Coordinates of N, CA and C in Angstrom, one line a residue:
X1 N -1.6 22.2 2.6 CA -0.5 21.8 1.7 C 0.8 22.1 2.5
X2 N 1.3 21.1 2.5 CA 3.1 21.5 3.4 C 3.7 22.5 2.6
X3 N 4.0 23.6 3.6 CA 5.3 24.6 3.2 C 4.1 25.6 2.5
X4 N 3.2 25.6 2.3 CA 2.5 26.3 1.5 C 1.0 27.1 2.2
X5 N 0.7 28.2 1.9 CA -0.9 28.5 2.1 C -1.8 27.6 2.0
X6 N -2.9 28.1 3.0 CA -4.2 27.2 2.8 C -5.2 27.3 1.7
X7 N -5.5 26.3 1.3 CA -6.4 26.8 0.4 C -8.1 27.1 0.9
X8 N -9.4 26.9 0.3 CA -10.4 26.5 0.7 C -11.1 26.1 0.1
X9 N -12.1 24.8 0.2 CA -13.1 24.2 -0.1 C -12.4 23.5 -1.6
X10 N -13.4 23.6 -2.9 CA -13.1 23.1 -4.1 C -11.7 23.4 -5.0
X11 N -11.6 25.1 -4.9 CA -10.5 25.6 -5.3 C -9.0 25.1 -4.4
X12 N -8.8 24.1 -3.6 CA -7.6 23.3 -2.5 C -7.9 22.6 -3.7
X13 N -8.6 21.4 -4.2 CA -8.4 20.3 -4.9 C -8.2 20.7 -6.6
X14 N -8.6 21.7 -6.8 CA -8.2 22.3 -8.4 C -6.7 22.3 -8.3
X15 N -6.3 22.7 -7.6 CA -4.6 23.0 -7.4 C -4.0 21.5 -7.8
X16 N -4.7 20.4 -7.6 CA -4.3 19.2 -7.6 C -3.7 19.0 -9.6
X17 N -4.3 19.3 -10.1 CA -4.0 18.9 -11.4 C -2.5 19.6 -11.7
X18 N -2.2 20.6 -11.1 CA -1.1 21.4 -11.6 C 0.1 20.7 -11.0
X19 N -0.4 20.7 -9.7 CA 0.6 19.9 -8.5 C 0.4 18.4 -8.6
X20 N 0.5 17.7 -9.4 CA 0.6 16.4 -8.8 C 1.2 15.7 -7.5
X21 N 2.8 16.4 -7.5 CA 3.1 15.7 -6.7 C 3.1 16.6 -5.0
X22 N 2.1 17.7 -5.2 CA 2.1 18.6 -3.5 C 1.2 17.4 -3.1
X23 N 2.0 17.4 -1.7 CA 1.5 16.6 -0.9 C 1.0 18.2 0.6
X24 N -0.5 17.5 0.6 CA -1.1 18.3 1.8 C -1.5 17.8 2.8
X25 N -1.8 18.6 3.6 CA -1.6 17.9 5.1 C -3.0 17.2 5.6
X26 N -3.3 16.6 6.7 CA -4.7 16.3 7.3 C -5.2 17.5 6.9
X27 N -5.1 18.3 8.2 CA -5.3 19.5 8.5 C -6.0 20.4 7.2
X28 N -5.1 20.8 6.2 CA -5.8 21.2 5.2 C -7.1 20.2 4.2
X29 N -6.8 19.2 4.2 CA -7.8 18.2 3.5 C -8.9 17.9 4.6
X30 N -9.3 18.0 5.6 CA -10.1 17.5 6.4 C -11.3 19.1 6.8
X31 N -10.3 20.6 6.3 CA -11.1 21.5 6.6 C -11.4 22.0 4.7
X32 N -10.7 21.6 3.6 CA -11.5 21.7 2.3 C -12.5 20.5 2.4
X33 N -12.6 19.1 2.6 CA -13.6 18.5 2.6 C -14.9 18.8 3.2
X34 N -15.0 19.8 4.0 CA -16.4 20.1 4.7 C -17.4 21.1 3.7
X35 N -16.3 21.7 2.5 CA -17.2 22.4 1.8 C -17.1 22.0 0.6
X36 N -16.2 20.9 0.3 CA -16.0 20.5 -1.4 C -17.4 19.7 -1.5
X37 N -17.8 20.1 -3.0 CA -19.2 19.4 -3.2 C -18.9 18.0 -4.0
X38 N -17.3 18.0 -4.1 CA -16.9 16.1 -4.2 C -16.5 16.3 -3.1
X39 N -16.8 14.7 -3.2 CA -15.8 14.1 -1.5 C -14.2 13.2 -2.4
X40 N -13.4 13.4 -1.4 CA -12.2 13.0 -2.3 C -11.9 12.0 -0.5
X41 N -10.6 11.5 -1.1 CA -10.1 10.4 -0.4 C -8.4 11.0 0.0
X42 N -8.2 10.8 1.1 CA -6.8 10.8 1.2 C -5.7 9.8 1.5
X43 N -4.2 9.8 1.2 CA -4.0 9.0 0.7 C -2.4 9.3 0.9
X44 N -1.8 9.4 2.1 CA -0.4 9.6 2.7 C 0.0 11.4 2.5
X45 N -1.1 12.2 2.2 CA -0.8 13.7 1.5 C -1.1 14.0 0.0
X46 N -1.8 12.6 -0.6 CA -2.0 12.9 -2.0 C -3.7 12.9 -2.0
X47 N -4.5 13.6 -2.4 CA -5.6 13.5 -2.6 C -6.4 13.0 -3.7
X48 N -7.4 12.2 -4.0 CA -7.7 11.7 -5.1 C -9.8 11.9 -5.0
X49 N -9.9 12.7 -5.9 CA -11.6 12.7 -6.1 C -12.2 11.4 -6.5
X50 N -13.5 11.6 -5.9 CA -14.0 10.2 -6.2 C -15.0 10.3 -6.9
X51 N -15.7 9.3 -8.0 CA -16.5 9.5 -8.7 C -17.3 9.4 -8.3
X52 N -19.0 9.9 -9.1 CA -20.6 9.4 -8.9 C -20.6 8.2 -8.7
X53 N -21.5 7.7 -7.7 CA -22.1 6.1 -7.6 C -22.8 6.0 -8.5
X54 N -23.2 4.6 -9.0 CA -24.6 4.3 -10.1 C -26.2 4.2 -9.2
X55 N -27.0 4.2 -10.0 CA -28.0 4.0 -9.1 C -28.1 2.5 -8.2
X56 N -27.8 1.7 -9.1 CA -27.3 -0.2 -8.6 C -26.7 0.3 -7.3
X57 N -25.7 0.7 -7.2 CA -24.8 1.0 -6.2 C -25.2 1.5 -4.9
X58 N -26.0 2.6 -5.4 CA -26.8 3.2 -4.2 C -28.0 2.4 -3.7
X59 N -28.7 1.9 -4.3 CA -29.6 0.7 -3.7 C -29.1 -0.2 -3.2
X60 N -27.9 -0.6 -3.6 CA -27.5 -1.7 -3.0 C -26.8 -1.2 -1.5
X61 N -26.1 0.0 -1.2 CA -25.9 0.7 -0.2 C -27.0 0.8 0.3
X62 N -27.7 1.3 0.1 CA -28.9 1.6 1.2 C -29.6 0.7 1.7
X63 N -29.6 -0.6 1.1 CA -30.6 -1.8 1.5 C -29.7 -2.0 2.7
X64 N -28.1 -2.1 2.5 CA -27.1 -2.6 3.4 C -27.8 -1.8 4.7
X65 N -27.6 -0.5 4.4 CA -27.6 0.3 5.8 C -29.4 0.2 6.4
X66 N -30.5 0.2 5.9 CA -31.2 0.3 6.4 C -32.0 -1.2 6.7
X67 N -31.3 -2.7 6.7 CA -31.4 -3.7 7.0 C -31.2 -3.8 8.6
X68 N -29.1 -3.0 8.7 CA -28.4 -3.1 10.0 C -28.9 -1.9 11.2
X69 N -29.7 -0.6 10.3 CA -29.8 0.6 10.9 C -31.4 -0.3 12.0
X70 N -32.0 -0.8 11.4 CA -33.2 -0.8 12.2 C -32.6 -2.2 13.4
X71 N -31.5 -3.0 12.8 CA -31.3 -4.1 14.3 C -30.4 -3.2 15.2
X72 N -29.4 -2.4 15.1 CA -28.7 -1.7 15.6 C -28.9 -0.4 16.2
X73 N -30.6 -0.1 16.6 CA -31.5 1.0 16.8 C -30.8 1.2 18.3
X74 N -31.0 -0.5 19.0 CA -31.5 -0.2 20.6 C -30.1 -0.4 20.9
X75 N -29.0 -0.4 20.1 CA -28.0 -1.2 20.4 C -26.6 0.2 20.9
X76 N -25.5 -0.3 21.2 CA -24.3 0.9 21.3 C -23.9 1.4 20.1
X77 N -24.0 0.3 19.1 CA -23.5 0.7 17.8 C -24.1 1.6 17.0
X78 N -23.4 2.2 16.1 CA -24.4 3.1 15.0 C -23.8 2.8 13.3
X79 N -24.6 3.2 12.5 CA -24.0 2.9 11.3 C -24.1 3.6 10.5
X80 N -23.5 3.8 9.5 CA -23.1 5.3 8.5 C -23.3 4.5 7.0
X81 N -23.6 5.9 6.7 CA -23.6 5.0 4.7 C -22.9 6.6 3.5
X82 N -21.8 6.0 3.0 CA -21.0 6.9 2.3 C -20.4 7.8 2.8
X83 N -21.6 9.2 3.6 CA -20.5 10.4 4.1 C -19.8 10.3 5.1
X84 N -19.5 9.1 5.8 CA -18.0 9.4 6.8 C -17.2 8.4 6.8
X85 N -16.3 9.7 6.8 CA -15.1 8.7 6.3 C -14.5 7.6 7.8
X86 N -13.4 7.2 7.2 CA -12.8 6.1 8.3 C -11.3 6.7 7.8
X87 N -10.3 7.1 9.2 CA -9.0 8.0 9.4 C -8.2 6.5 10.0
X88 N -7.3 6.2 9.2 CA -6.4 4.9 9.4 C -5.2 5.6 9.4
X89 N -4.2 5.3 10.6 CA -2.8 5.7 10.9 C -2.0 4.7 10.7
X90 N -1.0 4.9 10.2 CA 0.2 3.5 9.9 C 1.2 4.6 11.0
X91 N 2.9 3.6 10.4 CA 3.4 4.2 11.2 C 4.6 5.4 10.5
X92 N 4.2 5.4 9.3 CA 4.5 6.4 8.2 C 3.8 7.2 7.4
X93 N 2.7 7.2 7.4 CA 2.1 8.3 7.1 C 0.2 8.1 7.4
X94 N -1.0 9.0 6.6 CA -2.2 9.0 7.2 C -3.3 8.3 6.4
X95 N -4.6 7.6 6.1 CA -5.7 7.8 4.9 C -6.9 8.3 5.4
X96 N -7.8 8.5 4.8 CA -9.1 8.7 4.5 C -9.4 8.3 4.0
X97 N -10.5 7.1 3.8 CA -11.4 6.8 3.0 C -12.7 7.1 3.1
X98 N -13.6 6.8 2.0 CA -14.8 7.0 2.5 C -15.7 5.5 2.1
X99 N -15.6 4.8 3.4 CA -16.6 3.4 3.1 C -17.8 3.7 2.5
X100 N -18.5 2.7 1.9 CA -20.2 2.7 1.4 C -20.7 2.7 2.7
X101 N -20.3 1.7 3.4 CA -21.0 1.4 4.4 C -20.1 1.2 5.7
X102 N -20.7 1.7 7.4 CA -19.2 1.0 8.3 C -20.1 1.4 9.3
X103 N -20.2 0.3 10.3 CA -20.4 0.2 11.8 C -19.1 0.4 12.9
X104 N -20.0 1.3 13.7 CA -19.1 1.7 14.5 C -19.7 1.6 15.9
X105 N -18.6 1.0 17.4 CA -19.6 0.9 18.6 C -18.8 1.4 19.7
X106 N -17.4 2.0 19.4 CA -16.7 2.6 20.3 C -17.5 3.7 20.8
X107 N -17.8 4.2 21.5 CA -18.2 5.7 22.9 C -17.2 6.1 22.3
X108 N -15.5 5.9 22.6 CA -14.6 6.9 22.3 C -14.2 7.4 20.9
X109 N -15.2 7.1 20.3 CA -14.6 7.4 18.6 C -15.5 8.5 18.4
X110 N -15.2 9.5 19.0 CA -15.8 10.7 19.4 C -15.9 12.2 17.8
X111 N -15.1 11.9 16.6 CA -14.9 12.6 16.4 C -16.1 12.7 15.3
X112 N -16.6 14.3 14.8 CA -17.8 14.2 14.1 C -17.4 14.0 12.5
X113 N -16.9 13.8 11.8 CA -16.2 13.7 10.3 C -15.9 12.1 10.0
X114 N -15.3 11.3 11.0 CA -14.7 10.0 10.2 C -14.8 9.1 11.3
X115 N -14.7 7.9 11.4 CA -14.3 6.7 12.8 C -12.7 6.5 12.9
X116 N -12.2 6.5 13.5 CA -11.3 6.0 14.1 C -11.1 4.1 14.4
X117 N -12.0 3.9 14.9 CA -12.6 2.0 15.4 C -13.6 1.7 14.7
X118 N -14.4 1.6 13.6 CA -15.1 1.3 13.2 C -15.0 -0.9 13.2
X119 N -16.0 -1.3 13.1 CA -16.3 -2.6 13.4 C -16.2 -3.7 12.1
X120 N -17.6 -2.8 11.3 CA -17.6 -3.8 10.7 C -17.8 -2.6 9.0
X121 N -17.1 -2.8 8.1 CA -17.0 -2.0 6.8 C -17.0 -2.8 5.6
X122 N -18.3 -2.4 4.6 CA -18.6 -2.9 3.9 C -18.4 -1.8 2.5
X123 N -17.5 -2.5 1.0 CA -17.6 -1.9 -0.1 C -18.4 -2.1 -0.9
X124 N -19.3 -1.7 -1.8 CA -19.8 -2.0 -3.3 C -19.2 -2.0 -4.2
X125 N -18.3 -2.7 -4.5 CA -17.4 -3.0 -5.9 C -18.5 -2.7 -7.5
X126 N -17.6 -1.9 -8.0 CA -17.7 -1.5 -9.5 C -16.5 -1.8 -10.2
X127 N -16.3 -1.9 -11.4 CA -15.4 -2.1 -12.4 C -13.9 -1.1 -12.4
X128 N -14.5 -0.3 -11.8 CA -13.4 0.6 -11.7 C -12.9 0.6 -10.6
X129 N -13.7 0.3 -9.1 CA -12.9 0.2 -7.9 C -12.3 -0.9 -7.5
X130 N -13.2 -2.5 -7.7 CA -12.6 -3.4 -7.5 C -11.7 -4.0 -7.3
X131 N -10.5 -3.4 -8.2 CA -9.2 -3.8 -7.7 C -8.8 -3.0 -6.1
X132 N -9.4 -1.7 -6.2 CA -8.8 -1.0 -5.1 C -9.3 -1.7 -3.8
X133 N -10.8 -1.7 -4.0 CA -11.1 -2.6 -2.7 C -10.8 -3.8 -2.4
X134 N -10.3 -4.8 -3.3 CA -9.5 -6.0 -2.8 C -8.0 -5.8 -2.9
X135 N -7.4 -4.9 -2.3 CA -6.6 -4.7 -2.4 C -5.8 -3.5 -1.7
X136 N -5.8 -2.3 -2.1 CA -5.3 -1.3 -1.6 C -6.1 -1.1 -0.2
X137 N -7.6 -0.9 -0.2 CA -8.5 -0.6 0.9 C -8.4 -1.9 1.6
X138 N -8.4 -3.6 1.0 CA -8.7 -4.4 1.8 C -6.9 -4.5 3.3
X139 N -5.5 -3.9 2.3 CA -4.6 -4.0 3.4 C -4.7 -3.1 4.1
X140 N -5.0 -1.5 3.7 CA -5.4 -0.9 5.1 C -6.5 -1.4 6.2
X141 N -7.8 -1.8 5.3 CA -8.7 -2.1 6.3 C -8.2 -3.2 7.7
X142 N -7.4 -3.8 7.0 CA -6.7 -4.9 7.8 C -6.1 -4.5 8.9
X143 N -5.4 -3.6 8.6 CA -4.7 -2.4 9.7 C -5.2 -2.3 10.7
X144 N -6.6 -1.9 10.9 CA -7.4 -1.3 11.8 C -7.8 -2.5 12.6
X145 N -7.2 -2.3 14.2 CA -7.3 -3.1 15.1 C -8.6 -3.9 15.2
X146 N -9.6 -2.6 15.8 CA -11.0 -3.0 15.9 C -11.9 -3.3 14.6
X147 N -11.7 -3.3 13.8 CA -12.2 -3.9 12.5 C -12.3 -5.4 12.4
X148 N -13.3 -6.0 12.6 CA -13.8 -7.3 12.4 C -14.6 -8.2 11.3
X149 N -14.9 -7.2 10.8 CA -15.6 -7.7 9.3 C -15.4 -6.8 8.0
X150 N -15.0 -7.3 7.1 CA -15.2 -6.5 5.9 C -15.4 -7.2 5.0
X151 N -16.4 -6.7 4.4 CA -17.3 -7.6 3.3 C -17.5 -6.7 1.2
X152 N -17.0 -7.0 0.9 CA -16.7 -6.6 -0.6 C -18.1 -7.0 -1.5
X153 N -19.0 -6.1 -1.9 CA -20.5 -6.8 -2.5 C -20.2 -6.2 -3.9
X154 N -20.5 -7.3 -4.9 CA -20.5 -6.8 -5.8 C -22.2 -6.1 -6.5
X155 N -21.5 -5.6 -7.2 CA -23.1 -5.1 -8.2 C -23.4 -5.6 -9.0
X156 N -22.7 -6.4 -10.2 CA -23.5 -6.8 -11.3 C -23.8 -8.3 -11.5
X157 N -23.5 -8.7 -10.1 CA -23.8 -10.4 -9.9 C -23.9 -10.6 -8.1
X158 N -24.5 -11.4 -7.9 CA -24.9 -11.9 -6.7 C -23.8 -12.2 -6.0
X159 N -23.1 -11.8 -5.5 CA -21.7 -12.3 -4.7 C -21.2 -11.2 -4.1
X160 N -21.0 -11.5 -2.3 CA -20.4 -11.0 -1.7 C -19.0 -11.9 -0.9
X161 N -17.7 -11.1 -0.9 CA -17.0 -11.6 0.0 C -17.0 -11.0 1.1
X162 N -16.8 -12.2 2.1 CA -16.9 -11.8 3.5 C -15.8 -12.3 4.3
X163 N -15.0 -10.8 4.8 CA -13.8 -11.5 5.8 C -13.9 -11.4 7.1
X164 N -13.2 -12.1 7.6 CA -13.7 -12.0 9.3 C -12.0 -12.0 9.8
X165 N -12.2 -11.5 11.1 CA -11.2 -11.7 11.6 C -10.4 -12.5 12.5
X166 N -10.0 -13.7 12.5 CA -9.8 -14.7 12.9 C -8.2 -15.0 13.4
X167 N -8.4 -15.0 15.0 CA -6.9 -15.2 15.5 C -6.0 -14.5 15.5
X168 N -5.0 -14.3 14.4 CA -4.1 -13.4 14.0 C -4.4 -13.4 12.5
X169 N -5.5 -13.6 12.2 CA -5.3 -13.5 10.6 C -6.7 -13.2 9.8
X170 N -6.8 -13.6 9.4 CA -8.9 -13.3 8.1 C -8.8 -15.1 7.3
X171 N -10.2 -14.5 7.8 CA -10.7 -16.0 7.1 C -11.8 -15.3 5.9
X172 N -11.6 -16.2 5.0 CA -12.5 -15.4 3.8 C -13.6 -16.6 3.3
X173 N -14.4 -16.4 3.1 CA -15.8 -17.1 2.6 C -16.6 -16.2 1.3
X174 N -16.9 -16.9 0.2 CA -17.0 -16.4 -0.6 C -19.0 -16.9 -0.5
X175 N -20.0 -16.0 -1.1 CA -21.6 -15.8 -0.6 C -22.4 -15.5 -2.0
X176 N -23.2 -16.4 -2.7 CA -23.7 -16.3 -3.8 C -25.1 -16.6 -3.7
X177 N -25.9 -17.2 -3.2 CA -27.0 -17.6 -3.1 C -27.7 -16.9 -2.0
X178 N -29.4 -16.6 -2.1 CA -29.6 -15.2 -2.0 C -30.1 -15.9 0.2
X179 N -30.5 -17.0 0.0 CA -30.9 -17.5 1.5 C -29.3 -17.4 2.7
X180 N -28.0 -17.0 2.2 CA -26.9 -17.3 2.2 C -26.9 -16.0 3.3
X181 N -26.2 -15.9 4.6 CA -26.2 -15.0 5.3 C -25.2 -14.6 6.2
X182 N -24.3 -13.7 6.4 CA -23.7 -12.8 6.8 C -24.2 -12.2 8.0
X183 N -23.2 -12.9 9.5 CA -23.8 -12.3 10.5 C -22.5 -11.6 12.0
X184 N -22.8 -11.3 12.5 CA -21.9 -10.1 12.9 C -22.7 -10.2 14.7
X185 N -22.2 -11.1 15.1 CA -22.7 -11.7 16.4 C -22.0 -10.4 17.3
X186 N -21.0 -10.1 17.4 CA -20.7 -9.0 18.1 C -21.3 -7.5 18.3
X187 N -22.0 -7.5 17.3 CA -23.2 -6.0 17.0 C -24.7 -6.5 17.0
X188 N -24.5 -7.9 16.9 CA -25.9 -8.5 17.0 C -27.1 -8.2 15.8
X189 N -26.4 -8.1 15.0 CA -26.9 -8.2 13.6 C -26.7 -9.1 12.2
X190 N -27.0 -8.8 11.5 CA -27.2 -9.8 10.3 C -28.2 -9.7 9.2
X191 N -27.3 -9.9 7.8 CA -28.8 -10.3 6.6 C -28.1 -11.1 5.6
X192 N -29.1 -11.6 5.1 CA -29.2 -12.6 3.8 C -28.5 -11.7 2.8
X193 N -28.2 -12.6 1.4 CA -28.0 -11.9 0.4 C -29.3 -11.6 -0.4
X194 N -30.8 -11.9 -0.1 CA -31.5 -11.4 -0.4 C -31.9 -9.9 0.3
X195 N -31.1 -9.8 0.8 CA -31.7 -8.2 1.8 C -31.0 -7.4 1.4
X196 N -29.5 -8.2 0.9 CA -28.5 -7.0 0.1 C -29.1 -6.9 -1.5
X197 N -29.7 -7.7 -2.1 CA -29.9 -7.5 -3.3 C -31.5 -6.9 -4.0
X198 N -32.2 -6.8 -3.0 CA -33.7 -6.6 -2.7 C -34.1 -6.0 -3.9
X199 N -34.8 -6.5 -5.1 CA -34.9 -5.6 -5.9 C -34.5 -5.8 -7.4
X200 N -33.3 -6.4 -7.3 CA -32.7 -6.3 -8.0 C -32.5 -7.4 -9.2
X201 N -32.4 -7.2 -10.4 CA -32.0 -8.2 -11.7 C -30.9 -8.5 -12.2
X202 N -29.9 -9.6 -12.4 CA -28.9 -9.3 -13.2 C -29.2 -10.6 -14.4
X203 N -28.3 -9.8 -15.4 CA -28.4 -10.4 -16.8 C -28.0 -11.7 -17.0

């Protein structure tokens, strides 16, 4: 917390309700997040907890990661699912988020907590986040140089968007049909939307 004592672990983020507006530093949020049993999000010095996934959500996460995990075995790249975060610098202040999903192939993105370069970052939109992911998360994601793909999947219907990064700008392609496929020639992987939805029924 600027100007103030450290706190530790869960009891740093209790303080949040009284303080709205204390703003805390990396430094303190990056050493309570190793023992908080939420994971929270940071957010220029403001911290925000994040809710439980549904189970939809986490299947649909995990199909993601263990589709890309087995092509990306022999490869430079590695890939993460929920606990690490991605650390985005502007040129005024810092975030943390924590992707569902994010490929990463930098050697120098050395640090053990979050990526720095991550490649390619994929969300599971719910009702409650989906504005934030098309939106708040998709202009930071933008931000990040090495970031080439980010792909928004929803849960309660068959549809993924998928941006790429094109030129000086993003090209967006909208993915509803399950033979329909999402591919990431630079990490040398790829899947259908049947591989993201494996399993699954909607109403």
């Amino acid at each position: 917390m600027v100007g103030a004592s450290r706190f530790v672990g869960y009891d740093f983020f209790e303080t949040m309700e009284a303080e709205q507006l204390t703003l805390y530093t990396v430094e303190d949020y990056l050493e309570a997040e190793k023992v908080s049993e939420v994971k929270h999000e940071y957010l220029g010095g403001i911290v925000h907890a994040m809710s439980g996934a549904s189970r939809r959500h986490n299947r649909i996460s995990g199909a993601i990661y263990a589709r890309l995990a087995s092509q990306l075995a022999s490869g430079p790249c590695e890939i993460y699912v929920e606990g690490v975060k991605v650390h985005i610098r502007s040129a005024v202040s810092e975030f943390f988020y924590y992707p569902d999903v994010m490929v990463g192939c930098d050697p120098d993105d050395g640090h053990e907590f979050y990526l720095e370069n991550p490649c390619v970052i994929f969300e599971v939109a719910s009702a409650s986040t989906e504005n934030t992911d098309r939106r708040e998360k998709l202009i930071a994601y933008q931000s990040i140089a090495s970031l080439q793909h980010y792909v928004i999947v929803a849960q309660d219907t068959m549809r993924v968007e998928w941006l790429r990064r094109s030129g000086n700008g993003w090209d967006l392609q909208t993915l509803t049909r399950p033979e329909e496929r999402l591919e990431f020639p630079g990490q040398g992987a790829g899947l259908n939307l049947a591989d993201i939805y494996e399993g699954l029924s909607f109403d």
